[in-house]
mmCIF file of C-alpha atoms in Angstrom:
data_model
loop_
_atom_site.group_PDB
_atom_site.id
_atom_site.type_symbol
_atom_site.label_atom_id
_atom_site.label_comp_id
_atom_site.label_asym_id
_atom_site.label_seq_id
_atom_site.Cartn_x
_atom_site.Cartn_y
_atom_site.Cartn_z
ATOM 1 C CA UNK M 166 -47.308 0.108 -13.559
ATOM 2 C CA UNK M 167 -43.591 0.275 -12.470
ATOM 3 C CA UNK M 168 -41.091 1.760 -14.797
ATOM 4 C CA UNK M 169 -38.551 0.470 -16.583
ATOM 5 C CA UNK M 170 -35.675 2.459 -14.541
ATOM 6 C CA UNK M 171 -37.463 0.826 -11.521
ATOM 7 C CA UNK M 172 -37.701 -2.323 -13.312
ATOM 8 C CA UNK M 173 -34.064 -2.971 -13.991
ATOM 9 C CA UNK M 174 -32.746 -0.832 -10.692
ATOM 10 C CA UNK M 175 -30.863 -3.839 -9.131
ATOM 11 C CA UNK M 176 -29.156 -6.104 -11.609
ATOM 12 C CA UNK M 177 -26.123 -9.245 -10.920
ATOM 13 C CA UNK M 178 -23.393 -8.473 -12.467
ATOM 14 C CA UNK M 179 -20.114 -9.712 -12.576
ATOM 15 C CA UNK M 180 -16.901 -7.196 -11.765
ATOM 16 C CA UNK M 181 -16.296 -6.840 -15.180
ATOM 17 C CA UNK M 182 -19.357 -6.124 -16.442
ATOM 18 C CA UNK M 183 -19.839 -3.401 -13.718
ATOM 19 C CA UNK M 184 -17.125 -1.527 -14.703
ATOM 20 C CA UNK M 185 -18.174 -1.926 -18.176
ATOM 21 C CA UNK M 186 -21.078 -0.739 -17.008
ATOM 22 C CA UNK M 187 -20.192 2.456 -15.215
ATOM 23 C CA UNK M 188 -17.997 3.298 -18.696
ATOM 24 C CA UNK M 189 -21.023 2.672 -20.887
ATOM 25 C CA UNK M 190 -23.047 5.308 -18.871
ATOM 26 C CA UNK M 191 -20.234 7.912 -18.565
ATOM 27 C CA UNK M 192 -19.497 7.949 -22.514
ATOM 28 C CA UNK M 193 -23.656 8.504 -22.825
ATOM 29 C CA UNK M 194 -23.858 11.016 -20.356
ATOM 30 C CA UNK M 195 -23.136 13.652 -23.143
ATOM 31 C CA UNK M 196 -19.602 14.866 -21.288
ATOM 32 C CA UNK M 197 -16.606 15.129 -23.240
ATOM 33 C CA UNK M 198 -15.051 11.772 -21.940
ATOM 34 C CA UNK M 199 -12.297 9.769 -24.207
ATOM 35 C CA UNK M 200 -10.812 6.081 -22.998
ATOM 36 C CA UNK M 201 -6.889 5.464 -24.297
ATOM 37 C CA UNK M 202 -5.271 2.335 -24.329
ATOM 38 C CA UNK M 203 -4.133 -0.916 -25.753
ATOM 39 C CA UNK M 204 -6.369 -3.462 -27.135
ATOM 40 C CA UNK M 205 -9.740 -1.648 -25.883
ATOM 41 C CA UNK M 206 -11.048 -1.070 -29.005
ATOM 42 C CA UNK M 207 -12.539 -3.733 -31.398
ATOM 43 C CA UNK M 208 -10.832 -6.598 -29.359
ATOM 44 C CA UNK M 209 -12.763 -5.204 -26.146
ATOM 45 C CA UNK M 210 -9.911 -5.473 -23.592
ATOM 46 C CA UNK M 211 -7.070 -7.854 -22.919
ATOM 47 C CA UNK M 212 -9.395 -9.062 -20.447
ATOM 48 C CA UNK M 213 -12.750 -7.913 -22.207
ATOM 49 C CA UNK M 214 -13.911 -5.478 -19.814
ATOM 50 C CA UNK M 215 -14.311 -2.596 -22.886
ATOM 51 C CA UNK M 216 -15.906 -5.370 -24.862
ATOM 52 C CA UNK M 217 -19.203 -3.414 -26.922
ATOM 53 C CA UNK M 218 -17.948 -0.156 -26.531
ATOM 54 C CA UNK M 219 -15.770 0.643 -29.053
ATOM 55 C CA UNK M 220 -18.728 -0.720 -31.010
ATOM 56 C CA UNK M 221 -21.142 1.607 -29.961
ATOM 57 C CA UNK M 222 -19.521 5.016 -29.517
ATOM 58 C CA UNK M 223 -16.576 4.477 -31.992
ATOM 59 C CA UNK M 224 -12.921 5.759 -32.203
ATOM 60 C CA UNK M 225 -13.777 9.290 -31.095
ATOM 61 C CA UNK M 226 -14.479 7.916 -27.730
ATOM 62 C CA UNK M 227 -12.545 4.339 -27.380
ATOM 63 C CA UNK M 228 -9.129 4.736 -28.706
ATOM 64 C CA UNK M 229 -6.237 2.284 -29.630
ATOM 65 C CA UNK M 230 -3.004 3.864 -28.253
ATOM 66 C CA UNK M 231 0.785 2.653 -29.308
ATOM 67 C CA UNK M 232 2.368 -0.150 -27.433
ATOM 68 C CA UNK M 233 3.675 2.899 -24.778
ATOM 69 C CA UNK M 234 2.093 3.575 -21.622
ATOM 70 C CA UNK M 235 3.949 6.770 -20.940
ATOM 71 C CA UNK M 236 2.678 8.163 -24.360
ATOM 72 C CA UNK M 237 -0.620 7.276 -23.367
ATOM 73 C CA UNK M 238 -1.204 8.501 -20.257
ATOM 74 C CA UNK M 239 0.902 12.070 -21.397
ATOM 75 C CA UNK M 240 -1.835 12.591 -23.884
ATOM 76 C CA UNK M 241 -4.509 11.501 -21.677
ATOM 77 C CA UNK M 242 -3.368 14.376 -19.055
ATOM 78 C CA UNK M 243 -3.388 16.536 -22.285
ATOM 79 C CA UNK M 244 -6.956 15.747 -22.446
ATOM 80 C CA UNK M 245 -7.861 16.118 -19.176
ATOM 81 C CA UNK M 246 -6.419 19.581 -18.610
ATOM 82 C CA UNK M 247 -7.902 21.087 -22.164
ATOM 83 C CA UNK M 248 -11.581 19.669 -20.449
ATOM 84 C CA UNK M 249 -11.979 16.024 -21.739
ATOM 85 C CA UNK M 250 -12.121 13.340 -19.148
ATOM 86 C CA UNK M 251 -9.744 10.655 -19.658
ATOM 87 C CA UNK M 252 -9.846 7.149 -18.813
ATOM 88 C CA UNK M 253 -6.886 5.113 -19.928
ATOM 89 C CA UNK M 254 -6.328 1.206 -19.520
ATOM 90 C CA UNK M 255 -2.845 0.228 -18.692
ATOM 91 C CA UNK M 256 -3.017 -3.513 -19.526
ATOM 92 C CA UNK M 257 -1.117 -4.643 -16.763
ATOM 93 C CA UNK M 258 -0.574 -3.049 -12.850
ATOM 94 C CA UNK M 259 3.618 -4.109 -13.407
ATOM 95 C CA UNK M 260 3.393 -1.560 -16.489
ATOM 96 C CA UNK M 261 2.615 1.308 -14.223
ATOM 97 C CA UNK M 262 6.629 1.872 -14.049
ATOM 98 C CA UNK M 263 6.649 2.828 -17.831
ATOM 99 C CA UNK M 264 4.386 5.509 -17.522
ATOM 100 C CA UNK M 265 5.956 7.179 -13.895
ATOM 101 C CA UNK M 266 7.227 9.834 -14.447
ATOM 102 C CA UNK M 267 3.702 11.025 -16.341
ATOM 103 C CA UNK M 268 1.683 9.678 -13.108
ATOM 104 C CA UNK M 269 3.764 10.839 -10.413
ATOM 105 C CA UNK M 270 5.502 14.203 -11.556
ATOM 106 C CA UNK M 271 2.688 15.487 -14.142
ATOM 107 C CA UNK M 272 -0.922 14.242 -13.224
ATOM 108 C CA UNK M 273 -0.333 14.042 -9.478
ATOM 109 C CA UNK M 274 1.403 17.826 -9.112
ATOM 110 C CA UNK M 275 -0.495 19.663 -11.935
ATOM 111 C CA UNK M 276 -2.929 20.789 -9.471
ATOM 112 C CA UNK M 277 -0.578 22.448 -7.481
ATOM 113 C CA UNK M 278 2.037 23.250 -9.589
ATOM 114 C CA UNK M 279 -0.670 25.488 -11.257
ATOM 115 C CA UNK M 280 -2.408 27.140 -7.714
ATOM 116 C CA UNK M 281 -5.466 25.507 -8.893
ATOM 117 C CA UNK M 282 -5.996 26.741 -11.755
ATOM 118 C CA UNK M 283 -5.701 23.228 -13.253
ATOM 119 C CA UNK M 284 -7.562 20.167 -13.123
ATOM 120 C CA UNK M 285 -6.482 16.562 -13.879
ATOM 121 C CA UNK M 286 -10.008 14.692 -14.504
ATOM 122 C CA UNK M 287 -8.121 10.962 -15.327
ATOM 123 C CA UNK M 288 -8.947 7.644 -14.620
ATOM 124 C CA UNK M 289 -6.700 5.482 -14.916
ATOM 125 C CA UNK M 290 -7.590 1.708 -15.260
ATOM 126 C CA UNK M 291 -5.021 -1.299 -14.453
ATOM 127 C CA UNK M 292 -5.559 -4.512 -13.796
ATOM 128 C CA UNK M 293 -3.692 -6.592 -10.552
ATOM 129 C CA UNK M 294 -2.692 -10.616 -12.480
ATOM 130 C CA UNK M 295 -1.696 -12.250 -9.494
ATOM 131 C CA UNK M 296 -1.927 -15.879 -8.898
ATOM 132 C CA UNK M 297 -2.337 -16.727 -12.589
ATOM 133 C CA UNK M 298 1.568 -17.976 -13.442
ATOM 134 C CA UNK M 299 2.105 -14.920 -15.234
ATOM 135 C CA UNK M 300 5.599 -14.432 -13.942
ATOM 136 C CA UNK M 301 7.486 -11.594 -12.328
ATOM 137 C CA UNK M 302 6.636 -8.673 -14.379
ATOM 138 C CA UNK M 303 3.079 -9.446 -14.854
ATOM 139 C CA UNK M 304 1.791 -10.372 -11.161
ATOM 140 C CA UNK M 305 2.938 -7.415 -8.922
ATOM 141 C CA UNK M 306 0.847 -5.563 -6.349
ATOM 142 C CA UNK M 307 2.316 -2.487 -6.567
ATOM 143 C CA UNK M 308 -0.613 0.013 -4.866
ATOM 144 C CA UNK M 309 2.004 1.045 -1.731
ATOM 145 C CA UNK M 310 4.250 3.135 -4.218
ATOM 146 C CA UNK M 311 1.608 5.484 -5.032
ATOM 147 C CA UNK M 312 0.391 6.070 -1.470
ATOM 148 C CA UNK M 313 3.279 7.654 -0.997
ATOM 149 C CA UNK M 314 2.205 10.805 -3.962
ATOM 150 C CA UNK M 315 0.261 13.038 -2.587
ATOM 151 C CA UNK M 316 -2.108 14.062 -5.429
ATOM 152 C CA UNK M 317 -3.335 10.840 -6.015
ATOM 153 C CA UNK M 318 -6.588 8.956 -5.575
ATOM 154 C CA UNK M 319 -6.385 5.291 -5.186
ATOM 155 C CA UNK M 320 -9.666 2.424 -5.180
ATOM 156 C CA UNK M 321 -9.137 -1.152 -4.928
ATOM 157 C CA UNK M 322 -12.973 -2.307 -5.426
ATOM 158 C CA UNK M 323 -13.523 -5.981 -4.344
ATOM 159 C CA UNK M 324 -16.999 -7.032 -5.643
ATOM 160 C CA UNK M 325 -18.991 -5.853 -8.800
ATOM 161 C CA UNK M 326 -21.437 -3.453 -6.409
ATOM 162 C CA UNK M 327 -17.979 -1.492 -5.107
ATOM 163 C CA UNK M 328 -16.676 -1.498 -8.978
ATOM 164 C CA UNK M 329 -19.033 0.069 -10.266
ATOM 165 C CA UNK M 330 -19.923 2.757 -7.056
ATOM 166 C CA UNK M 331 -16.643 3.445 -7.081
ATOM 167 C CA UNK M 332 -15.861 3.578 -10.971
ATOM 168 C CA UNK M 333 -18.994 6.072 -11.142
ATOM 169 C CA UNK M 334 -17.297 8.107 -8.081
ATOM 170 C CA UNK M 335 -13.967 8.329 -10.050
ATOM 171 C CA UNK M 336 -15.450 9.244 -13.720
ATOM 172 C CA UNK M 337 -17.100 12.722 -11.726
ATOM 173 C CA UNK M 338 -13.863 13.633 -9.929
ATOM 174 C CA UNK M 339 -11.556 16.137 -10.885
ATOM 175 C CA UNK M 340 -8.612 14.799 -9.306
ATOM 176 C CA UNK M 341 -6.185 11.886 -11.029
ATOM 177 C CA UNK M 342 -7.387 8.456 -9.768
ATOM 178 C CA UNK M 343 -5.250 5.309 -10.114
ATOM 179 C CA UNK M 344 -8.706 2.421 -10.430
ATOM 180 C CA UNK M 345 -7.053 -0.924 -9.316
ATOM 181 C CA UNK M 346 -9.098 -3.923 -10.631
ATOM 182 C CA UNK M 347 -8.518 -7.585 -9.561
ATOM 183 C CA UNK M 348 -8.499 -9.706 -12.705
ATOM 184 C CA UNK M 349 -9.213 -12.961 -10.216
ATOM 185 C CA UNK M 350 -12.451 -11.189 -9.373
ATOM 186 C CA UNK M 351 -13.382 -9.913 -13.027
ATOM 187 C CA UNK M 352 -16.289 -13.051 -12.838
ATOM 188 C CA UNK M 353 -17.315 -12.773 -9.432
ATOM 189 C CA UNK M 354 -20.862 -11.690 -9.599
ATOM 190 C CA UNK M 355 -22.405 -9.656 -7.105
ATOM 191 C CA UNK M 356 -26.556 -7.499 -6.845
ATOM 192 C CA UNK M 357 -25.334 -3.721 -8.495
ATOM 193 C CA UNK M 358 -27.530 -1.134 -7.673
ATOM 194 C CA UNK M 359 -27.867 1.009 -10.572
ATOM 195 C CA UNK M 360 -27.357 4.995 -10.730
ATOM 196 C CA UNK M 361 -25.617 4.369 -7.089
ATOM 197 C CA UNK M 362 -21.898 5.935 -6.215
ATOM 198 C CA UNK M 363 -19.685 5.005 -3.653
ATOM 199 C CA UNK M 364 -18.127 7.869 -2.076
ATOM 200 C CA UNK M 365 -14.062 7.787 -2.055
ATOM 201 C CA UNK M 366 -12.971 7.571 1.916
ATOM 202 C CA UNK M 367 -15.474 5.308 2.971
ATOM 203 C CA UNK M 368 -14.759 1.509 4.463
ATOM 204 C CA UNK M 369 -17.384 -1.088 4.071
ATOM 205 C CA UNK M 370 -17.471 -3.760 7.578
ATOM 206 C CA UNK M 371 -17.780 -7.234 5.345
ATOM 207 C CA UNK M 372 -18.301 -8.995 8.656
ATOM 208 C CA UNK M 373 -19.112 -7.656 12.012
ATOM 209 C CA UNK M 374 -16.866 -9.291 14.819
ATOM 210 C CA UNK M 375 -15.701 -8.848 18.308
ATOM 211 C CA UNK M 376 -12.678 -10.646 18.863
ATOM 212 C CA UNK M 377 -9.826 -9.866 16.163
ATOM 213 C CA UNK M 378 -10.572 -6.928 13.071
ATOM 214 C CA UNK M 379 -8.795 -7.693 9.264
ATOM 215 C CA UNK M 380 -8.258 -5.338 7.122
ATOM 216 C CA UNK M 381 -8.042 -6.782 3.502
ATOM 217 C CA UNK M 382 -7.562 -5.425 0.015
ATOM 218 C CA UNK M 383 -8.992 -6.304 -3.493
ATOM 219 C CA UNK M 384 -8.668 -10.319 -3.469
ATOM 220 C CA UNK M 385 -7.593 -10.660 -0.210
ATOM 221 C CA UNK M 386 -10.993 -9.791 1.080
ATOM 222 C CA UNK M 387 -12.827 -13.134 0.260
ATOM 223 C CA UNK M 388 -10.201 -14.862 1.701
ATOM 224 C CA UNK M 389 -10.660 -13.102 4.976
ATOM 225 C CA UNK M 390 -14.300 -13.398 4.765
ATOM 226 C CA UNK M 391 -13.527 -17.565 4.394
ATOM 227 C CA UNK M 392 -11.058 -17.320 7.111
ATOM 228 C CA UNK M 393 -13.632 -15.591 9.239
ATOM 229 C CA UNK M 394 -15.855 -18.280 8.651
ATOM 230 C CA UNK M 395 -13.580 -21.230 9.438
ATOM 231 C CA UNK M 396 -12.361 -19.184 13.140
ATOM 232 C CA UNK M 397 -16.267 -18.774 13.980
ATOM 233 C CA UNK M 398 -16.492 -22.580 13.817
ATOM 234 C CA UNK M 399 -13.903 -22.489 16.590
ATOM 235 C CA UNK M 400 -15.910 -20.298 18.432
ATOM 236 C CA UNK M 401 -13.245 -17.211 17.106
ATOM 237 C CA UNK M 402 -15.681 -13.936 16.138
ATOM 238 C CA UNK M 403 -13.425 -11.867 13.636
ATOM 239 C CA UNK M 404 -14.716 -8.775 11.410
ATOM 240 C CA UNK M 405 -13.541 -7.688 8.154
ATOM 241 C CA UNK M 406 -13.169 -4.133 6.944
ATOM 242 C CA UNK M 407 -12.781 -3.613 3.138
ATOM 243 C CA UNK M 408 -11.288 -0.033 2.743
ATOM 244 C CA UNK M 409 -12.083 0.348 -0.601
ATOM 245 C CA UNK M 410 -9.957 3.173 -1.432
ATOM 246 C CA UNK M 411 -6.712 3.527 0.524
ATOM 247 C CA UNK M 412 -6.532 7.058 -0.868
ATOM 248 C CA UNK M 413 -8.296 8.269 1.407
ATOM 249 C CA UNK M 414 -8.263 6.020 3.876
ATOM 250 C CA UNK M 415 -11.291 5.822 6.091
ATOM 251 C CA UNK M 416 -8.890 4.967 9.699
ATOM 252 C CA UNK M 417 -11.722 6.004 11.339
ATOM 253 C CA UNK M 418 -13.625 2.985 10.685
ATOM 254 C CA UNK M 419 -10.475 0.586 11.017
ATOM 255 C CA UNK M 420 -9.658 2.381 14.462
ATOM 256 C CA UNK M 421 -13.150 1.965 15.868
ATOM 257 C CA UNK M 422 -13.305 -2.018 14.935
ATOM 258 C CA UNK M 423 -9.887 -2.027 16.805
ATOM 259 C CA UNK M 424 -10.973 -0.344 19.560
ATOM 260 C CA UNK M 425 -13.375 -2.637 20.066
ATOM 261 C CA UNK M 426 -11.510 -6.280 18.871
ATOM 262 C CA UNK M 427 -7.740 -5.323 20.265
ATOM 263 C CA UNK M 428 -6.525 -7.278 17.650
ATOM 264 C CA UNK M 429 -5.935 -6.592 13.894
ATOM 265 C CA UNK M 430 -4.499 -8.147 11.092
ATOM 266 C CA UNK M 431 -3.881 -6.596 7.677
ATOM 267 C CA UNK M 432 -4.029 -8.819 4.392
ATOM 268 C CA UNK M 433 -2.913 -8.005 0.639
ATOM 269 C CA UNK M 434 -1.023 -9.786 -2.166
ATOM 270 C CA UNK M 435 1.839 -6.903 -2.479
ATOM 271 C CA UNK M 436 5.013 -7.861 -0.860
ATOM 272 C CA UNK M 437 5.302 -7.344 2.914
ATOM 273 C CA UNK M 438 8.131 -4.755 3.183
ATOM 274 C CA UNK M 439 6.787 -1.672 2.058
ATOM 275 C CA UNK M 440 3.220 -2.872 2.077
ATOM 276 C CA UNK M 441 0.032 -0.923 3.004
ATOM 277 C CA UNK M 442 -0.289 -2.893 5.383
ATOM 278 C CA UNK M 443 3.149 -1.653 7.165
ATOM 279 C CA UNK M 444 1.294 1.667 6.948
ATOM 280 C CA UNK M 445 -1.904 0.642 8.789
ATOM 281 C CA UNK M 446 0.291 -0.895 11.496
ATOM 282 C CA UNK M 447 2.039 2.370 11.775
ATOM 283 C CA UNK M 448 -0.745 4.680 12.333
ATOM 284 C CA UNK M 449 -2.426 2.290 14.537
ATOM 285 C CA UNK M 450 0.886 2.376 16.839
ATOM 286 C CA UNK M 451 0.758 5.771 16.450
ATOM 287 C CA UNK M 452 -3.457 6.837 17.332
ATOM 288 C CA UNK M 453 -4.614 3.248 19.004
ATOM 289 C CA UNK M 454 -1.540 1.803 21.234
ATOM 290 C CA UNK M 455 -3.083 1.469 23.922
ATOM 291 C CA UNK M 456 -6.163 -0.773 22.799
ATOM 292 C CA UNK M 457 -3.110 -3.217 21.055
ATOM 293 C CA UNK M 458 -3.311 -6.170 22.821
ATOM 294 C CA UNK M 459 -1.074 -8.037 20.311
ATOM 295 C CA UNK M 460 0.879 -7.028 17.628
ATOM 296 C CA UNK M 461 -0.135 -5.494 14.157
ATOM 297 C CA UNK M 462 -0.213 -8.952 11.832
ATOM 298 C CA UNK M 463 1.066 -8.538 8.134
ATOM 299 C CA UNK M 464 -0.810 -11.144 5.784
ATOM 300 C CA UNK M 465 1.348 -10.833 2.637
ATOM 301 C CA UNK M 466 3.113 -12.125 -0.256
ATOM 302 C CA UNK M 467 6.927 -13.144 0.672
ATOM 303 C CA UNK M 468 9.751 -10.612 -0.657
ATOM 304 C CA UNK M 469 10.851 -12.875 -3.252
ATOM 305 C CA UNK M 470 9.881 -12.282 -7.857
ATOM 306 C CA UNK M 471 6.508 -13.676 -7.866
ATOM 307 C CA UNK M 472 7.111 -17.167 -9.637
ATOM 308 C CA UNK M 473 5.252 -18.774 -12.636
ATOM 309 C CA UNK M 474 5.021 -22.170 -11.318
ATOM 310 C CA UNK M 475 1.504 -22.772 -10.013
ATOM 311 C CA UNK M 476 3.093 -24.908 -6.701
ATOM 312 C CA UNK M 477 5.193 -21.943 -5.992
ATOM 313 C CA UNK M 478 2.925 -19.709 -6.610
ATOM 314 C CA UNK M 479 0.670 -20.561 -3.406
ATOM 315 C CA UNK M 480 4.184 -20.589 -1.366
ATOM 316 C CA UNK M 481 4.187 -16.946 -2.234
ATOM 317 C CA UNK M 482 1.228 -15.795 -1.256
ATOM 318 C CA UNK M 483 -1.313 -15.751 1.063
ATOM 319 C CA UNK M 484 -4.667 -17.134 1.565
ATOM 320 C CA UNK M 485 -6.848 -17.750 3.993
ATOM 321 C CA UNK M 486 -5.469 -20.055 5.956
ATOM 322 C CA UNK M 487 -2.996 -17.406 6.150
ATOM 323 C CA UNK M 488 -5.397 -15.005 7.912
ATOM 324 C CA UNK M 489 -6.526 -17.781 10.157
ATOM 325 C CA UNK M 490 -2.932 -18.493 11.468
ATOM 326 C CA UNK M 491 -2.178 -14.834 11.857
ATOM 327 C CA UNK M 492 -5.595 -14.283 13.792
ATOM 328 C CA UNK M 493 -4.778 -17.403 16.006
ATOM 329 C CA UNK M 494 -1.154 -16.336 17.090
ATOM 330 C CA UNK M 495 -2.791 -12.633 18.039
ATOM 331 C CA UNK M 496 -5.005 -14.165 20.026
ATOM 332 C CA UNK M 497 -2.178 -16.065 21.737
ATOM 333 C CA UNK M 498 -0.231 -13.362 22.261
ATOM 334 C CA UNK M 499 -3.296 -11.375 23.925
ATOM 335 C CA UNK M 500 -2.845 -11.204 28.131
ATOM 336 C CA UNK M 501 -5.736 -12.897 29.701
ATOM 337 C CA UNK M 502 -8.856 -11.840 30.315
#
């Protein structure tokens, strides 16, 4: 007779209720672990991703924090470097700015500042609104600023399976880890293997193409993956690398797909100028030239406040039509055979 641990190995979940998931089994494991924030308690989440948990292991695990994200995430690194693992919940990615100073010049640099002797075991949770009419300083993308602190581990998971790999991968870590969720994909469901981790540094190939690569982040990957599918209708073969964490970045994967396409496009919903991908662009001029046969495409939101209305809204970002246009003028651009 099977087990039950056999029975219930794969399960569909949606995005939220894998990283629910992945919580629920770290705060059972028996390890010191405590989750600040707002609103995760009884009211499970602004976006009900704690929902259950405050019921089950209580305030000594799930904790209510004041309406101040730098307070919160200086007494989470508290935690972490007396030997609890903290997980806080910063309600919204724009809110990161509150808390800077903790993030970049504390948690990031404790490590070092300290030869070692200090760990920084924090998770910390925050949630990318885009797309939803929630205004300027409740839609941002901001993942580029922290690439730039070394220090810092940084996952953008795009389906429940990666949310919950990844989320497990982050809770055993000693280092700080920003967690980037996607509220758009919060119902998305997706097969979850249970008791499996996905290793930090690792790209997954969505699609497996010949003629263009894209590299796409969080949301942006399904609409690469419909782009994709529109271009192989006009006879266009394109593959799609989600990088899962851009700290670190798995180039070695990206490279090889452009070695192979000669083409690659790079798609997120952060501002161009600045963007990750003006990074990936860079290093590929700088370790692939000479397999470029067009240039490095940018799929991004435009430079402007992201707007409420919902008609200006889709003039402000991308989609996939987006992706298909850039992938059509590389090919253009590419000498003959």
């Amino acid at each position: 007779m099977a087990s039950t641990e056999t029975e219930i190995q794969t399960l569909e979940l949606t995005m939220g209720e894998a990283i629910n998931r992945a919580l629920d089994e770290a705060f059972a494991s028996g390890e010191a672990v405590m989750h600040l924030g707002q609103d995760i308690g009884p009211h499970g989440g602004t976006f009900g991703v704690t929902r259950g948990l405050w019921d089950k292991y209580g305030e000594g695990v799930i904790r209510d924090g004041p309406l101040c994200e730098s307070a919160t995430v200086g007494f989470a690194i508290g935690l972490a470097i007396s030997g609890v693992r903290a997980v806080v919940e910063i309600e919204f990615f724009d809110f990161v700015g509150v808390a800077m100073d903790q993030i970049f010049n504390q948690a990031a640099k404790l490590h070092y500042f300290t030869g070692g002797k200090l760990t920084v075991p924090l998770v910390i949770r925050t949630p990318i609104v885009s797309r939803m009419g929630m205004g300027p300083q409740h839609s941002q993308s901001l993942e580029a600023w922290f690439m730039h602190i070394p220090g810092l581990k940084i996952a953008l998971p795009s389906n429940a399976a990666d949310a919950y790999g990844l989320l497990r991968s982050a809770l055993r870590d000693r280092n700080p880890i920003l967690f980037i969720e996607n509220v758009r994909l919060y119902g998305r469901r997706d097969d979850v293997q249970l008791g499996e981790s996905v290793p930090f540094g690792k790209a997954r190939v969505m699609r497996e193409g010949s003629d263009a690569t894209v590299v796409a982040l969080s949301g942006m990957v399904h609409e690469a993956l419909a782009a994709a599918d529109t271009l192989a209708e006009r006879g266009i073969s394109v593959e799609v690398i989600d990088p899962r964490t851009i700290v670190p970045l798995d180039m070695e994967t990206i490279l090889a797909s452009l070695r192979k396409t000669m083409r690659l496009a790079v798609a997120h919903d952060a501002h161009r100028t600045g963007g990750f991908g003006a990074e990936i662009a860079a290093r590929c001029m700088e370790e692939a030239f000479d397999f470029l046969d067009a240039p490095v495409e940018r799929v991004a939101a435009l430079d402007v406040p992201i707007p409420c209305a919902p008609n200006a809204i889709q003039a402000v970002y991308p989609n996939a039509d987006s992706v298909v246009a850039a992938v059509e003028r590389m090919l253009a651009l590419a000498p003959a055979g």
